Amino acid sequence: MGQLKANGYQITADASDADMVVVNTCGFIESAKNESVEAILEAARLKTEGSATRLIVAGCLVERYRDELKAELPEVDAFIGTNQIMDILKVCDPKVDSRSLPVVPLGNQSATYLYDESTPRVLATPSHYAFVKIAEGCDRPCAFCFIPQMRGHFRSRRFGSIIAEAHQLAEEGVKEIILVAQDSSRYGEDLGKTDALARLLRELSHVEEIDWVRVMYTYPTHISDEFLSVIAEEPKAVKYLDMPLQHASQKVLRLMKRGGNRASLERLIQRVRARVPDIAVRTTFITGFPGETEEDFNELLDLVRNVEFDRVGVFTYSDEEGTPAFELGEKVDPKVAKHRRGILMKEQARISRRRNKKRIGETVRVLFEGDSTESDLLWQGRMETQAPDIDGCVLINDAPDDFVPVPGSFVEVQITAAQEYDLVGRIVQ
Ligand code: SF4
C-alpha cells in the first residue's frame, strides 16, 4: 500500500470503488485458505460485474498454490508471491500485460524480502497503534505448519532500522507498537546477537511518545530471564506475554516436533509469573493433532485448569498437505477435535470470568479507542494486558460530563462489571 500511495495511487477500503483490486491472501490453514479464495472470487465479480479493471492476488496462498491458482482463475491479472512485494507497481501498471510476468517461486526457502524504515507504509490499523515486523520467516520444524515453506528462512531486521521506524511511527501519532514475527523470540540470532529481543524491547521502551511496546508470538524455549527483566522493569514494556504452547502432552508435543511436557511448561509459567508479577499470559492450543488420545487431551485440559492462563485461543488441527503431520497416521475425527476445542474454550471462559470478576472495583489505566464495536451506546478501550483484535477489551458506559473522547488517549477507568472476556467500567479521570 505504501509503494502504491507513494506512486500516486489512491487507496480505498471499499473494493467496489476501486479500479484495481489487490487481494492479499493467507495460506496457513484450511479456514484461512477458504477465506482467501472467497475474497478472490468476490473481487473477480467486481471485475466481471463492477467497475474494477484489474485484479491482483498476492501473498502466501500464491506461494503455496501458484500453478493451481493460475490455471483456475483466468480473471486474475497477476499473482505475486511473498518475495515479490516490490513488484506491486509493475503488476498494477495498466500498460503491462501482467499475466505474462513470471511468478518467482520461493523454491527451497530462498525468500529474502525484508522491509526497512525507508519502505513506504500505510497503516491499516487505527492510527494509535501499529504492528512492526522485526523478523521474517521461520526455521523451526513444527510438524503441522506450512509457514516456513511460504515465508522462507528466519531473518531479522537490523536493530537500527526497527528503532528508526518506531521514531517515525511515534511522529505520526502511534502510541502502541506491537512487535511481530513468525518467531519473535529468536530475533537477532541470525545477526550473531544474544538476547537481542530484550535489548530491542528496552530501547523501544525509551522512545518518547510511544507508551506501550508489546511482543507477540514468542517461543516457549526462548524466554530468557533478561527478556522477562525488561518487561518487569520498563514501564512501557507491557506486562503481557504471548506464547503459543500448542499442547501439553509430551507425546503430542514430540509428534509436533516442539518438545517439552506439561511439567516443563508449568515451570516456565511459574518462572514468568515470579519474575513479572501481574503479567497476562496468552497462549494458543491445537486440538485433534494426529495421535491425540482422550488421555492426551485431558492432560491439556489439566494444564489449562491448573495454570489459569489469562487468555487462551484454541484451533482445531488442520491437515495440511506438505507438512510432516500430514503423513502421520491416527488422524483424529474433526468432530472430536471440535468437541475438544469446545471443552477447552468453555473451561477457559469459566476461568476468565472468575478472574475478571476479581477486578470489579479496581481503577485501571486504559488506552481509549473510541466507539465500541459492540454497541453505539458504548466506548471501548484496552488495558495493557489486552492486545487489539484477539483479546477482550474494557467497555466504557459512563464518563464525567466534560470528558472529550480522543482515540489514542489514556484514561483511568473504574471497573464496575465483568463479562467472560470483557470488562465494563466508567471513566473517572
Ligand atoms: S514456530 Fe510458528 S511459524 Fe515456525 S514452524 Fe512453528 S508454528 Fe510455524
Short mmCIF file of N, CA and C in Angstrom, two decimals, residues 265-412:
data_model
loop_
_atom_site.label_atom_id
_atom_site.label_comp_id
_atom_site.label_asym_id
_atom_site.label_seq_id
_atom_site.Cartn_x
_atom_site.Cartn_y
_atom_site.Cartn_z
N LEU A 265 6.29 -26.97 30.96
CA LEU A 265 5.52 -25.77 30.62
C LEU A 265 5.01 -25.09 31.89
N GLU A 266 4.60 -25.89 32.86
CA GLU A 266 4.13 -25.28 34.12
C GLU A 266 5.27 -24.55 34.84
N ARG A 267 6.45 -25.16 34.80
CA ARG A 267 7.61 -24.49 35.42
C ARG A 267 7.90 -23.17 34.72
N LEU A 268 7.78 -23.18 33.39
CA LEU A 268 8.04 -21.95 32.62
C LEU A 268 7.06 -20.85 33.04
N ILE A 269 5.79 -21.19 33.13
CA ILE A 269 4.79 -20.16 33.50
C ILE A 269 5.06 -19.66 34.92
N GLN A 270 5.45 -20.57 35.80
CA GLN A 270 5.79 -20.13 37.17
C GLN A 270 6.94 -19.14 37.16
N ARG A 271 7.94 -19.44 36.34
CA ARG A 271 9.11 -18.55 36.26
C ARG A 271 8.69 -17.19 35.73
N VAL A 272 7.85 -17.20 34.69
CA VAL A 272 7.39 -15.93 34.11
C VAL A 272 6.63 -15.12 35.16
N ARG A 273 5.73 -15.78 35.88
CA ARG A 273 4.90 -15.05 36.85
C ARG A 273 5.70 -14.60 38.06
N ALA A 274 6.72 -15.37 38.41
CA ALA A 274 7.55 -14.97 39.55
C ALA A 274 8.38 -13.73 39.19
N ARG A 275 8.85 -13.69 37.95
CA ARG A 275 9.69 -12.55 37.52
C ARG A 275 8.88 -11.31 37.22
N VAL A 276 7.67 -11.51 36.71
CA VAL A 276 6.84 -10.36 36.33
C VAL A 276 5.45 -10.50 36.96
N PRO A 277 5.32 -10.06 38.19
CA PRO A 277 4.01 -10.16 38.83
C PRO A 277 2.97 -9.40 38.00
N ASP A 278 1.75 -9.89 37.97
CA ASP A 278 0.64 -9.26 37.24
C ASP A 278 0.76 -9.36 35.72
N ILE A 279 1.69 -10.14 35.23
CA ILE A 279 1.78 -10.30 33.77
C ILE A 279 0.57 -11.11 33.28
N ALA A 280 0.07 -10.74 32.11
CA ALA A 280 -1.01 -11.53 31.50
C ALA A 280 -0.36 -12.49 30.49
N VAL A 281 -0.65 -13.76 30.61
CA VAL A 281 -0.07 -14.74 29.69
C VAL A 281 -1.14 -15.20 28.72
N ARG A 282 -0.83 -15.04 27.44
CA ARG A 282 -1.76 -15.50 26.40
C ARG A 282 -1.13 -16.69 25.68
N THR A 283 -1.94 -17.69 25.37
CA THR A 283 -1.40 -18.82 24.61
C THR A 283 -2.45 -19.35 23.64
N THR A 284 -1.99 -20.23 22.75
CA THR A 284 -2.93 -20.92 21.85
C THR A 284 -2.62 -22.41 21.86
N PHE A 285 -3.67 -23.20 21.62
CA PHE A 285 -3.53 -24.65 21.58
C PHE A 285 -4.18 -25.20 20.32
N ILE A 286 -3.75 -26.42 19.97
CA ILE A 286 -4.38 -27.14 18.86
C ILE A 286 -5.01 -28.41 19.42
N THR A 287 -6.28 -28.64 19.12
CA THR A 287 -6.89 -29.92 19.50
C THR A 287 -7.00 -30.80 18.25
N GLY A 288 -6.93 -32.11 18.48
CA GLY A 288 -7.13 -33.07 17.38
C GLY A 288 -5.89 -33.30 16.53
N PHE A 289 -4.70 -32.98 17.06
CA PHE A 289 -3.47 -33.30 16.32
C PHE A 289 -3.39 -34.83 16.17
N PRO A 290 -2.87 -35.33 15.04
CA PRO A 290 -2.83 -36.79 14.85
C PRO A 290 -2.21 -37.50 16.06
N GLY A 291 -2.89 -38.54 16.51
CA GLY A 291 -2.38 -39.31 17.64
C GLY A 291 -2.87 -38.81 18.99
N GLU A 292 -3.58 -37.67 19.04
CA GLU A 292 -4.04 -37.13 20.33
C GLU A 292 -5.16 -38.03 20.87
N THR A 293 -4.89 -38.65 22.01
CA THR A 293 -5.90 -39.52 22.63
C THR A 293 -6.69 -38.71 23.66
N GLU A 294 -7.71 -39.37 24.21
CA GLU A 294 -8.50 -38.74 25.27
C GLU A 294 -7.58 -38.38 26.45
N GLU A 295 -6.64 -39.27 26.71
CA GLU A 295 -5.71 -39.04 27.83
C GLU A 295 -4.83 -37.81 27.56
N ASP A 296 -4.33 -37.70 26.31
CA ASP A 296 -3.52 -36.53 25.96
C ASP A 296 -4.34 -35.25 26.12
N PHE A 297 -5.58 -35.32 25.63
CA PHE A 297 -6.42 -34.12 25.72
C PHE A 297 -6.67 -33.74 27.18
N ASN A 298 -6.89 -34.76 28.03
CA ASN A 298 -7.14 -34.46 29.45
C ASN A 298 -5.93 -33.81 30.11
N GLU A 299 -4.75 -34.18 29.62
CA GLU A 299 -3.55 -33.54 30.15
C GLU A 299 -3.52 -32.05 29.79
N LEU A 300 -3.95 -31.78 28.58
CA LEU A 300 -4.03 -30.38 28.14
C LEU A 300 -5.08 -29.62 28.96
N LEU A 301 -6.22 -30.27 29.16
CA LEU A 301 -7.28 -29.65 29.95
C LEU A 301 -6.78 -29.37 31.38
N ASP A 302 -6.04 -30.32 31.93
CA ASP A 302 -5.49 -30.14 33.29
C ASP A 302 -4.52 -28.96 33.32
N LEU A 303 -3.72 -28.82 32.27
CA LEU A 303 -2.79 -27.69 32.23
C LEU A 303 -3.56 -26.38 32.26
N VAL A 304 -4.61 -26.31 31.44
CA VAL A 304 -5.39 -25.07 31.36
C VAL A 304 -6.04 -24.77 32.72
N ARG A 305 -6.56 -25.82 33.38
CA ARG A 305 -7.19 -25.63 34.71
C ARG A 305 -6.17 -25.20 35.74
N ASN A 306 -5.01 -25.82 35.67
CA ASN A 306 -4.01 -25.61 36.70
C ASN A 306 -3.30 -24.26 36.56
N VAL A 307 -2.94 -23.91 35.34
CA VAL A 307 -2.17 -22.69 35.12
C VAL A 307 -3.05 -21.44 35.18
N GLU A 308 -4.30 -21.57 34.76
CA GLU A 308 -5.20 -20.42 34.66
C GLU A 308 -4.55 -19.30 33.85
N PHE A 309 -4.39 -19.56 32.55
CA PHE A 309 -3.86 -18.53 31.64
C PHE A 309 -4.83 -17.36 31.63
N ASP A 310 -4.30 -16.20 31.28
CA ASP A 310 -5.19 -15.03 31.19
C ASP A 310 -6.00 -15.07 29.90
N ARG A 311 -5.35 -15.50 28.82
CA ARG A 311 -6.06 -15.57 27.54
C ARG A 311 -5.67 -16.88 26.84
N VAL A 312 -6.64 -17.52 26.24
CA VAL A 312 -6.37 -18.75 25.51
C VAL A 312 -7.14 -18.76 24.20
N GLY A 313 -6.46 -19.10 23.12
CA GLY A 313 -7.13 -19.33 21.84
C GLY A 313 -6.97 -20.80 21.49
N VAL A 314 -8.00 -21.41 20.94
CA VAL A 314 -7.89 -22.84 20.58
C VAL A 314 -8.28 -23.03 19.12
N PHE A 315 -7.43 -23.73 18.40
CA PHE A 315 -7.69 -24.08 17.00
C PHE A 315 -7.87 -25.59 16.90
N THR A 316 -8.69 -26.02 15.95
CA THR A 316 -8.71 -27.45 15.68
C THR A 316 -7.63 -27.72 14.63
N TYR A 317 -7.05 -28.91 14.69
CA TYR A 317 -5.98 -29.28 13.77
C TYR A 317 -6.46 -29.21 12.32
N SER A 318 -5.64 -28.62 11.46
CA SER A 318 -5.94 -28.54 10.04
C SER A 318 -4.89 -29.39 9.30
N ASP A 319 -5.35 -30.40 8.58
CA ASP A 319 -4.43 -31.35 7.95
C ASP A 319 -3.87 -30.76 6.66
N GLU A 320 -2.65 -30.29 6.71
CA GLU A 320 -2.09 -29.52 5.59
C GLU A 320 -1.10 -30.36 4.78
N GLU A 321 -1.44 -30.57 3.53
CA GLU A 321 -0.57 -31.30 2.62
C GLU A 321 0.81 -30.63 2.58
N GLY A 322 1.85 -31.43 2.58
CA GLY A 322 3.20 -30.85 2.50
C GLY A 322 3.83 -30.64 3.86
N THR A 323 3.06 -30.86 4.95
CA THR A 323 3.66 -30.76 6.28
C THR A 323 3.93 -32.17 6.80
N PRO A 324 4.90 -32.34 7.72
CA PRO A 324 5.16 -33.69 8.28
C PRO A 324 3.93 -34.29 8.95
N ALA A 325 3.09 -33.48 9.57
CA ALA A 325 1.92 -34.02 10.28
C ALA A 325 0.94 -34.68 9.31
N PHE A 326 0.93 -34.21 8.07
CA PHE A 326 0.03 -34.77 7.05
C PHE A 326 0.32 -36.25 6.84
N GLU A 327 1.58 -36.63 7.04
CA GLU A 327 1.99 -38.02 6.81
C GLU A 327 1.71 -38.91 8.01
N LEU A 328 1.36 -38.32 9.15
CA LEU A 328 1.14 -39.13 10.35
C LEU A 328 -0.15 -39.92 10.25
N GLY A 329 -0.15 -41.11 10.88
CA GLY A 329 -1.38 -41.89 10.96
C GLY A 329 -2.21 -41.40 12.13
N GLU A 330 -3.18 -42.24 12.55
CA GLU A 330 -4.01 -41.94 13.72
C GLU A 330 -4.63 -40.55 13.67
N LYS A 331 -5.21 -40.21 12.53
CA LYS A 331 -5.88 -38.90 12.43
C LYS A 331 -7.08 -38.89 13.35
N VAL A 332 -7.30 -37.75 13.97
CA VAL A 332 -8.43 -37.61 14.89
C VAL A 332 -9.64 -37.10 14.10
N ASP A 333 -10.80 -37.68 14.36
CA ASP A 333 -12.03 -37.25 13.70
C ASP A 333 -12.23 -35.74 13.95
N PRO A 334 -12.42 -34.95 12.88
CA PRO A 334 -12.59 -33.49 13.08
C PRO A 334 -13.71 -33.15 14.08
N LYS A 335 -14.73 -34.01 14.14
CA LYS A 335 -15.82 -33.74 15.12
C LYS A 335 -15.29 -33.84 16.54
N VAL A 336 -14.40 -34.81 16.76
CA VAL A 336 -13.81 -34.98 18.10
C VAL A 336 -12.92 -33.77 18.41
N ALA A 337 -12.15 -33.35 17.41
CA ALA A 337 -11.28 -32.18 17.60
C ALA A 337 -12.11 -30.95 17.97
N LYS A 338 -13.25 -30.80 17.30
CA LYS A 338 -14.11 -29.65 17.55
C LYS A 338 -14.73 -29.73 18.94
N HIS A 339 -15.13 -30.94 19.30
CA HIS A 339 -15.71 -31.14 20.63
C HIS A 339 -14.68 -30.79 21.71
N ARG A 340 -13.44 -31.26 21.51
CA ARG A 340 -12.38 -30.97 22.50
C ARG A 340 -12.09 -29.46 22.55
N ARG A 341 -12.12 -28.84 21.41
CA ARG A 341 -11.92 -27.38 21.39
C ARG A 341 -13.00 -26.70 22.24
N GLY A 342 -14.25 -27.17 22.06
CA GLY A 342 -15.37 -26.59 22.81
C GLY A 342 -15.17 -26.75 24.31
N ILE A 343 -14.69 -27.92 24.72
CA ILE A 343 -14.47 -28.16 26.17
C ILE A 343 -13.42 -27.19 26.71
N LEU A 344 -12.32 -27.05 25.95
CA LEU A 344 -11.24 -26.16 26.41
C LEU A 344 -11.73 -24.71 26.50
N MET A 345 -12.45 -24.29 25.48
CA MET A 345 -12.92 -22.90 25.45
C MET A 345 -13.88 -22.63 26.60
N LYS A 346 -14.72 -23.62 26.91
CA LYS A 346 -15.68 -23.46 28.00
C LYS A 346 -14.94 -23.35 29.34
N GLU A 347 -13.94 -24.19 29.49
CA GLU A 347 -13.16 -24.16 30.72
C GLU A 347 -12.47 -22.80 30.88
N GLN A 348 -11.89 -22.32 29.77
CA GLN A 348 -11.19 -21.04 29.83
C GLN A 348 -12.17 -19.90 30.09
N ALA A 349 -13.37 -19.98 29.53
CA ALA A 349 -14.36 -18.93 29.75
C ALA A 349 -14.70 -18.84 31.24
N ARG A 350 -14.81 -20.00 31.88
CA ARG A 350 -15.12 -20.04 33.32
C ARG A 350 -13.97 -19.38 34.10
N ILE A 351 -12.73 -19.73 33.74
CA ILE A 351 -11.56 -19.17 34.43
C ILE A 351 -11.52 -17.65 34.22
N SER A 352 -11.73 -17.27 32.97
CA SER A 352 -11.62 -15.85 32.61
C SER A 352 -12.69 -15.02 33.34
N ARG A 353 -13.92 -15.56 33.39
CA ARG A 353 -14.99 -14.81 34.07
C ARG A 353 -14.65 -14.62 35.55
N ARG A 354 -14.17 -15.68 36.16
CA ARG A 354 -13.83 -15.60 37.59
C ARG A 354 -12.69 -14.59 37.82
N ARG A 355 -11.69 -14.63 36.95
CA ARG A 355 -10.56 -13.70 37.12
C ARG A 355 -11.01 -12.27 36.86
N ASN A 356 -11.86 -12.10 35.86
CA ASN A 356 -12.35 -10.75 35.55
C ASN A 356 -13.18 -10.18 36.71
N LYS A 357 -13.98 -11.04 37.33
CA LYS A 357 -14.85 -10.57 38.43
C LYS A 357 -14.02 -9.99 39.58
N LYS A 358 -12.86 -10.58 39.78
CA LYS A 358 -11.99 -10.11 40.86
C LYS A 358 -11.56 -8.66 40.66
N ARG A 359 -11.67 -8.18 39.43
CA ARG A 359 -11.18 -6.82 39.14
C ARG A 359 -12.22 -5.75 39.42
N ILE A 360 -13.45 -6.15 39.69
CA ILE A 360 -14.50 -5.15 39.93
C ILE A 360 -14.09 -4.27 41.11
N GLY A 361 -14.20 -2.97 40.91
CA GLY A 361 -13.81 -2.02 41.96
C GLY A 361 -12.44 -1.41 41.72
N GLU A 362 -11.59 -2.11 40.95
CA GLU A 362 -10.24 -1.58 40.65
C GLU A 362 -10.32 -0.40 39.70
N THR A 363 -9.35 0.49 39.79
CA THR A 363 -9.23 1.55 38.78
C THR A 363 -8.00 1.24 37.93
N VAL A 364 -8.19 1.18 36.61
CA VAL A 364 -7.10 0.74 35.73
C VAL A 364 -6.83 1.78 34.63
N ARG A 365 -5.61 1.76 34.12
CA ARG A 365 -5.24 2.67 33.04
C ARG A 365 -5.66 2.03 31.71
N VAL A 366 -6.36 2.82 30.90
CA VAL A 366 -6.93 2.27 29.66
C VAL A 366 -6.56 3.16 28.47
N LEU A 367 -6.17 2.53 27.40
CA LEU A 367 -5.95 3.25 26.14
C LEU A 367 -7.32 3.40 25.49
N PHE A 368 -7.80 4.62 25.43
CA PHE A 368 -9.14 4.88 24.92
C PHE A 368 -9.15 4.72 23.39
N GLU A 369 -10.11 3.92 22.88
CA GLU A 369 -10.09 3.63 21.43
C GLU A 369 -11.27 4.20 20.66
N GLY A 370 -12.29 4.70 21.36
CA GLY A 370 -13.44 5.27 20.64
C GLY A 370 -14.68 4.41 20.76
N ASP A 371 -15.56 4.51 19.75
CA ASP A 371 -16.83 3.78 19.80
C ASP A 371 -16.60 2.28 19.90
N SER A 372 -17.47 1.64 20.66
CA SER A 372 -17.38 0.19 20.81
C SER A 372 -17.82 -0.50 19.52
N THR A 373 -17.20 -1.63 19.24
CA THR A 373 -17.63 -2.39 18.06
C THR A 373 -18.93 -3.15 18.36
N GLU A 374 -19.29 -3.21 19.65
CA GLU A 374 -20.50 -3.95 20.05
C GLU A 374 -21.76 -3.10 20.01
N SER A 375 -21.63 -1.84 20.42
CA SER A 375 -22.84 -1.02 20.54
C SER A 375 -22.49 0.45 20.38
N ASP A 376 -23.39 1.20 19.73
CA ASP A 376 -23.19 2.64 19.58
C ASP A 376 -23.26 3.37 20.92
N LEU A 377 -23.83 2.70 21.90
CA LEU A 377 -24.05 3.36 23.19
C LEU A 377 -22.82 3.26 24.10
N LEU A 378 -21.81 2.54 23.64
CA LEU A 378 -20.62 2.33 24.49
C LEU A 378 -19.36 2.81 23.78
N TRP A 379 -18.35 3.15 24.61
CA TRP A 379 -17.00 3.32 24.08
C TRP A 379 -16.20 2.08 24.45
N GLN A 380 -15.01 1.99 23.90
CA GLN A 380 -14.15 0.91 24.37
C GLN A 380 -12.68 1.30 24.40
N GLY A 381 -11.95 0.57 25.20
CA GLY A 381 -10.51 0.80 25.30
C GLY A 381 -9.84 -0.49 25.75
N ARG A 382 -8.53 -0.42 25.93
CA ARG A 382 -7.80 -1.63 26.33
C ARG A 382 -6.83 -1.33 27.47
N MET A 383 -6.70 -2.29 28.39
CA MET A 383 -5.63 -2.22 29.37
C MET A 383 -4.37 -2.77 28.68
N GLU A 384 -3.22 -2.59 29.32
CA GLU A 384 -2.00 -3.08 28.67
C GLU A 384 -2.00 -4.60 28.55
N THR A 385 -2.83 -5.26 29.33
CA THR A 385 -2.89 -6.73 29.27
C THR A 385 -3.88 -7.23 28.22
N GLN A 386 -4.35 -6.33 27.37
CA GLN A 386 -5.29 -6.73 26.31
C GLN A 386 -4.75 -6.28 24.95
N ALA A 387 -4.45 -7.24 24.09
CA ALA A 387 -3.96 -6.91 22.75
C ALA A 387 -5.16 -6.63 21.83
N PRO A 388 -4.96 -5.77 20.83
CA PRO A 388 -6.09 -5.50 19.93
C PRO A 388 -6.50 -6.72 19.12
N ASP A 389 -7.76 -6.77 18.76
CA ASP A 389 -8.35 -7.80 17.89
C ASP A 389 -8.51 -9.19 18.53
N ILE A 390 -7.52 -9.64 19.28
CA ILE A 390 -7.59 -11.03 19.74
C ILE A 390 -8.06 -11.17 21.18
N ASP A 391 -7.86 -10.14 22.01
CA ASP A 391 -8.27 -10.25 23.42
C ASP A 391 -9.56 -9.47 23.65
N GLY A 392 -10.07 -9.60 24.88
CA GLY A 392 -11.23 -8.79 25.27
C GLY A 392 -10.82 -7.32 25.39
N CYS A 393 -11.77 -6.49 25.83
CA CYS A 393 -11.48 -5.06 25.96
C CYS A 393 -12.19 -4.51 27.21
N VAL A 394 -12.07 -3.23 27.43
CA VAL A 394 -12.81 -2.58 28.51
C VAL A 394 -13.92 -1.76 27.85
N LEU A 395 -15.16 -2.14 28.13
CA LEU A 395 -16.31 -1.38 27.60
C LEU A 395 -16.59 -0.23 28.56
N ILE A 396 -16.80 0.94 28.00
CA ILE A 396 -16.96 2.13 28.86
C ILE A 396 -18.38 2.66 28.71
N ASN A 397 -19.11 2.72 29.83
CA ASN A 397 -20.51 3.15 29.73
C ASN A 397 -20.80 4.45 30.46
N ASP A 398 -19.77 5.09 30.99
CA ASP A 398 -20.02 6.35 31.71
C ASP A 398 -18.72 7.15 31.78
N ALA A 399 -18.86 8.48 31.83
CA ALA A 399 -17.68 9.34 31.91
C ALA A 399 -18.12 10.68 32.50
N PRO A 400 -17.18 11.44 33.07
CA PRO A 400 -17.54 12.78 33.56
C PRO A 400 -18.11 13.62 32.41
N ASP A 401 -18.97 14.59 32.72
CA ASP A 401 -19.63 15.39 31.69
C ASP A 401 -18.64 16.10 30.76
N ASP A 402 -17.50 16.49 31.32
CA ASP A 402 -16.56 17.27 30.49
C ASP A 402 -15.57 16.37 29.74
N PHE A 403 -15.79 15.07 29.73
CA PHE A 403 -14.85 14.16 29.05
C PHE A 403 -14.90 14.35 27.53
N VAL A 404 -13.72 14.56 26.95
CA VAL A 404 -13.64 14.70 25.49
C VAL A 404 -13.04 13.40 24.93
N PRO A 405 -13.82 12.63 24.15
CA PRO A 405 -13.29 11.34 23.67
C PRO A 405 -12.25 11.51 22.57
N VAL A 406 -11.02 11.17 22.87
CA VAL A 406 -9.94 11.24 21.86
C VAL A 406 -9.30 9.87 21.74
N PRO A 407 -9.56 9.15 20.62
CA PRO A 407 -8.92 7.84 20.46
C PRO A 407 -7.40 7.97 20.54
N GLY A 408 -6.79 7.06 21.28
CA GLY A 408 -5.34 7.11 21.44
C GLY A 408 -4.90 7.83 22.70
N SER A 409 -5.87 8.35 23.49
CA SER A 409 -5.50 8.99 24.75
C SER A 409 -5.65 7.98 25.89
N PHE A 410 -5.03 8.28 27.02
CA PHE A 410 -5.14 7.36 28.16
C PHE A 410 -6.13 7.89 29.18
N VAL A 411 -6.94 6.98 29.73
CA VAL A 411 -7.93 7.36 30.74
C VAL A 411 -7.86 6.38 31.91
N GLU A 412 -8.33 6.86 33.06
CA GLU A 412 -8.45 5.97 34.22
C GLU A 412 -9.88 5.46 34.26
#
